[in-house]
Amino acid sequence: MARRLWILLLTFGLGFFWNPVAQAALTVDVTKSVSSALPIAIPSFGPGLPGQPSVAEVIRSDLSHSGLFRVLAPGSYPGDPHQPIEVKASSWSGIGATGLAIGDTQKQANGDYVVQVYVYNVQTGQELAARRYTCSPAELHMTAHHVADLIYQAFTGKAGPFAARIAYVRQIGNEYTLLVAESDGWNPHPVVRGRMPVFSPVWSPDNHRLAYVTYHDARAIIYIQNLATGQRQAVAPGGEIVSAPAFSPNGRELAYARAQGGATNLYVVDLATGQRRQLTHGSAINTSPSWAPDGQHLVFVSDRAGSPQIYSMDVAGGEVHRLTFSGNYNASPVYSPTGQDIAFIHRTGGVYALAVMRADGSDLRVLDAQGNCDHPSFAGNGQMILYGTQRGGRKVLAEASVDGKTLAILRGAAGEDSQPAWSH
């Protein structure tokens, strides 16, 4: 039973379509936040584009679902300032605000938009950040994410996770679509769509390509697809059964698993030359590689000890070290951007839970055991993990903080969502 969850059996062909997808953004439901979430006010920033959330609405949503901010209701605001001269700190402290971000959105004669933002600590009256953004109408929603990142960093000292893209698989009926969207699900674009499942999407370090697994002629194939041109290349073509792609930190190599003769072993292929080398040997199942940020080490899953457990090894070869000893199922490991933590799926109490541990295997902590989880992926700031889970019998996406203090569920309007990956 466990093997079927992490080794994919492949059966049918796939049809591809390249039509645009018209889908709404993901609905975010914050189910857990820190008790000390910072109360912040975000006035209007002026009007946005018709039929789209305004800049302020995007910022409010981003900050709220981080779990670190409590956005105060606009109805309680003492005014709607757009320029620093209009700000009176005492008015905002009177409604309980600690933070304040004001700004303006102006359309220019050439059709572009200029967004200005000023971030304040209300308690001290200090201006923490100020920035001006220029963008096209199509970029306005993403610009609002950049503003949210600026505010996040001003108060936490860490880079924000919002101005990134996510890839995930949506299933509606018997059709599967690999989508790329903004971090809140806005502006989705299909990478591939068809009647066969798509698995394990992963971003290249430059975010220009996606690798993923799909079926062709009853075989699994890894494709690497250029998102700008749509061109793609097959990795290890010629009838091999391959899975679990992982780009090296420099983007020049791809680690993956290859099944042959009842065993599954790890390989690394040079994407420029096609030359490959085998990393693991023997009759066990070895899969789900993830590169350390230094490019010198991998973590992976193996059943060589009788059950799926997480191991580490030097990419150049050498001794393999077992990292997990708690439980009889630990899989889908992924390094954090700093290399200090590993997120993974840990079976506990009959549930495939999201967990995190230190890179040496110590300090295992369960972050979400409310539904079966899959495919964890770190945000670029290393503070949040995006993953698939289940709520109400439906597959949805979720975000959890590494410390386990915040949790948000992201639901699409239709279908089931899984296999998420955050861009770098």
Short mmCIF file of N, CA and C in Angstrom, two decimals, residues 306-368:
data_model
loop_
_atom_site.label_atom_id
_atom_site.label_comp_id
_atom_site.label_asym_id
_atom_site.label_seq_id
_atom_site.Cartn_x
_atom_site.Cartn_y
_atom_site.Cartn_z
N GLY A 306 13.58 -1.80 4.87
CA GLY A 306 12.29 -2.48 5.00
C GLY A 306 11.08 -1.58 4.90
N SER A 307 11.25 -0.28 5.09
CA SER A 307 10.15 0.67 4.96
C SER A 307 10.71 1.98 4.42
N PRO A 308 9.87 2.80 3.81
CA PRO A 308 10.38 4.06 3.25
C PRO A 308 10.95 4.98 4.35
N GLN A 309 12.22 5.30 4.24
CA GLN A 309 12.90 6.19 5.17
C GLN A 309 13.76 7.17 4.38
N ILE A 310 14.17 8.24 5.04
CA ILE A 310 14.92 9.31 4.37
C ILE A 310 16.41 9.14 4.68
N TYR A 311 17.20 9.27 3.62
CA TYR A 311 18.65 9.12 3.70
C TYR A 311 19.32 10.32 3.05
N SER A 312 20.58 10.51 3.36
CA SER A 312 21.38 11.54 2.70
C SER A 312 22.63 10.90 2.12
N MET A 313 23.17 11.53 1.08
CA MET A 313 24.40 11.04 0.48
C MET A 313 25.11 12.18 -0.22
N ASP A 314 26.41 12.00 -0.41
CA ASP A 314 27.21 12.92 -1.19
C ASP A 314 26.94 12.66 -2.66
N VAL A 315 26.70 13.72 -3.44
CA VAL A 315 26.40 13.54 -4.87
C VAL A 315 27.58 12.92 -5.60
N ALA A 316 28.78 13.16 -5.15
CA ALA A 316 29.96 12.61 -5.80
C ALA A 316 30.18 11.15 -5.44
N GLY A 317 29.36 10.61 -4.58
CA GLY A 317 29.50 9.24 -4.14
C GLY A 317 29.94 9.18 -2.69
N GLY A 318 29.91 8.02 -2.12
CA GLY A 318 30.32 7.89 -0.74
C GLY A 318 29.24 7.29 0.12
N GLU A 319 29.42 7.39 1.42
CA GLU A 319 28.56 6.70 2.36
C GLU A 319 27.17 7.32 2.41
N VAL A 320 26.18 6.45 2.59
CA VAL A 320 24.79 6.87 2.73
C VAL A 320 24.44 6.89 4.23
N HIS A 321 23.76 7.96 4.66
CA HIS A 321 23.39 8.10 6.06
C HIS A 321 21.88 8.12 6.20
N ARG A 322 21.35 7.33 7.11
CA ARG A 322 19.91 7.34 7.37
C ARG A 322 19.58 8.49 8.31
N LEU A 323 18.52 9.24 7.98
CA LEU A 323 18.14 10.41 8.76
C LEU A 323 16.90 10.18 9.62
N THR A 324 15.94 9.38 9.16
CA THR A 324 14.70 9.20 9.90
C THR A 324 14.64 7.81 10.54
N PHE A 325 14.20 7.80 11.79
CA PHE A 325 14.04 6.54 12.53
C PHE A 325 12.68 6.47 13.22
N SER A 326 11.93 7.54 13.19
CA SER A 326 10.62 7.57 13.84
C SER A 326 9.54 7.19 12.83
N GLY A 327 8.79 6.12 13.12
CA GLY A 327 7.72 5.70 12.22
C GLY A 327 8.21 4.81 11.11
N ASN A 328 7.25 4.18 10.41
CA ASN A 328 7.59 3.25 9.33
C ASN A 328 7.30 3.82 7.95
N TYR A 329 7.07 5.14 7.86
CA TYR A 329 6.88 5.77 6.56
C TYR A 329 7.32 7.23 6.63
N ASN A 330 8.40 7.55 5.95
CA ASN A 330 8.89 8.91 5.81
C ASN A 330 9.32 9.10 4.36
N ALA A 331 8.75 10.10 3.69
CA ALA A 331 8.95 10.21 2.25
C ALA A 331 8.88 11.67 1.81
N SER A 332 9.13 11.89 0.51
CA SER A 332 9.01 13.20 -0.14
C SER A 332 9.82 14.29 0.54
N PRO A 333 11.11 14.06 0.81
CA PRO A 333 11.90 15.08 1.49
C PRO A 333 12.26 16.23 0.55
N VAL A 334 12.37 17.43 1.11
CA VAL A 334 12.82 18.58 0.33
C VAL A 334 13.58 19.52 1.27
N TYR A 335 14.75 19.95 0.81
CA TYR A 335 15.56 20.87 1.59
C TYR A 335 14.94 22.27 1.60
N SER A 336 15.13 22.97 2.70
CA SER A 336 14.79 24.39 2.75
C SER A 336 15.85 25.16 1.98
N PRO A 337 15.56 26.41 1.56
CA PRO A 337 16.55 27.20 0.82
C PRO A 337 17.85 27.42 1.57
N THR A 338 17.81 27.39 2.90
CA THR A 338 19.03 27.56 3.68
C THR A 338 19.78 26.25 3.88
N GLY A 339 19.11 25.13 3.63
CA GLY A 339 19.71 23.83 3.87
C GLY A 339 19.66 23.39 5.31
N GLN A 340 19.05 24.19 6.19
CA GLN A 340 19.01 23.87 7.61
C GLN A 340 17.88 22.91 7.97
N ASP A 341 16.80 22.92 7.17
CA ASP A 341 15.63 22.10 7.47
C ASP A 341 15.27 21.22 6.28
N ILE A 342 14.54 20.15 6.58
CA ILE A 342 13.99 19.27 5.55
C ILE A 342 12.51 19.08 5.87
N ALA A 343 11.64 19.40 4.92
CA ALA A 343 10.22 19.09 5.03
C ALA A 343 9.97 17.74 4.38
N PHE A 344 8.99 16.99 4.90
CA PHE A 344 8.74 15.66 4.36
C PHE A 344 7.37 15.18 4.81
N ILE A 345 6.97 14.01 4.32
CA ILE A 345 5.70 13.39 4.71
C ILE A 345 5.99 12.26 5.68
N HIS A 346 5.33 12.33 6.83
CA HIS A 346 5.59 11.40 7.94
C HIS A 346 4.27 10.77 8.36
N ARG A 347 4.20 9.46 8.28
CA ARG A 347 2.97 8.79 8.67
C ARG A 347 2.89 8.68 10.19
N THR A 348 1.78 9.20 10.73
CA THR A 348 1.56 9.15 12.17
C THR A 348 0.07 9.04 12.42
N GLY A 349 -0.32 8.11 13.27
CA GLY A 349 -1.73 7.92 13.59
C GLY A 349 -2.57 7.58 12.37
N GLY A 350 -1.98 6.91 11.40
CA GLY A 350 -2.71 6.53 10.19
C GLY A 350 -2.86 7.65 9.17
N VAL A 351 -2.23 8.80 9.41
CA VAL A 351 -2.33 9.96 8.51
C VAL A 351 -0.94 10.27 7.95
N TYR A 352 -0.90 10.60 6.66
CA TYR A 352 0.34 11.04 6.03
C TYR A 352 0.48 12.54 6.27
N ALA A 353 1.21 12.89 7.31
CA ALA A 353 1.26 14.26 7.81
C ALA A 353 2.45 15.02 7.23
N LEU A 354 2.32 16.35 7.24
CA LEU A 354 3.45 17.21 6.91
C LEU A 354 4.32 17.36 8.15
N ALA A 355 5.62 17.16 7.96
CA ALA A 355 6.56 17.28 9.08
C ALA A 355 7.81 18.01 8.61
N VAL A 356 8.60 18.44 9.57
CA VAL A 356 9.86 19.10 9.27
C VAL A 356 10.88 18.64 10.31
N MET A 357 12.13 18.56 9.89
CA MET A 357 13.21 18.20 10.81
C MET A 357 14.45 18.97 10.42
N ARG A 358 15.44 18.96 11.29
CA ARG A 358 16.72 19.55 10.96
C ARG A 358 17.41 18.69 9.91
N ALA A 359 18.39 19.26 9.23
CA ALA A 359 19.04 18.56 8.12
C ALA A 359 19.78 17.32 8.57
N ASP A 360 20.11 17.23 9.87
CA ASP A 360 20.79 16.03 10.37
C ASP A 360 19.81 14.98 10.87
N GLY A 361 18.50 15.23 10.71
CA GLY A 361 17.48 14.27 11.12
C GLY A 361 16.93 14.50 12.51
N SER A 362 17.43 15.47 13.22
CA SER A 362 16.97 15.74 14.58
C SER A 362 15.76 16.65 14.59
N ASP A 363 15.10 16.74 15.74
CA ASP A 363 14.02 17.69 15.99
C ASP A 363 12.86 17.53 15.01
N LEU A 364 12.33 16.32 14.89
CA LEU A 364 11.17 16.07 14.02
C LEU A 364 9.94 16.72 14.63
N ARG A 365 9.24 17.52 13.82
CA ARG A 365 8.02 18.20 14.28
C ARG A 365 6.92 18.03 13.24
N VAL A 366 5.75 17.61 13.66
CA VAL A 366 4.60 17.47 12.77
C VAL A 366 3.90 18.82 12.68
N LEU A 367 3.67 19.30 11.46
CA LEU A 367 3.04 20.60 11.25
C LEU A 367 1.56 20.49 10.91
N ASP A 368 1.17 19.43 10.20
CA ASP A 368 -0.24 19.27 9.82
C ASP A 368 -0.55 17.79 9.70
#
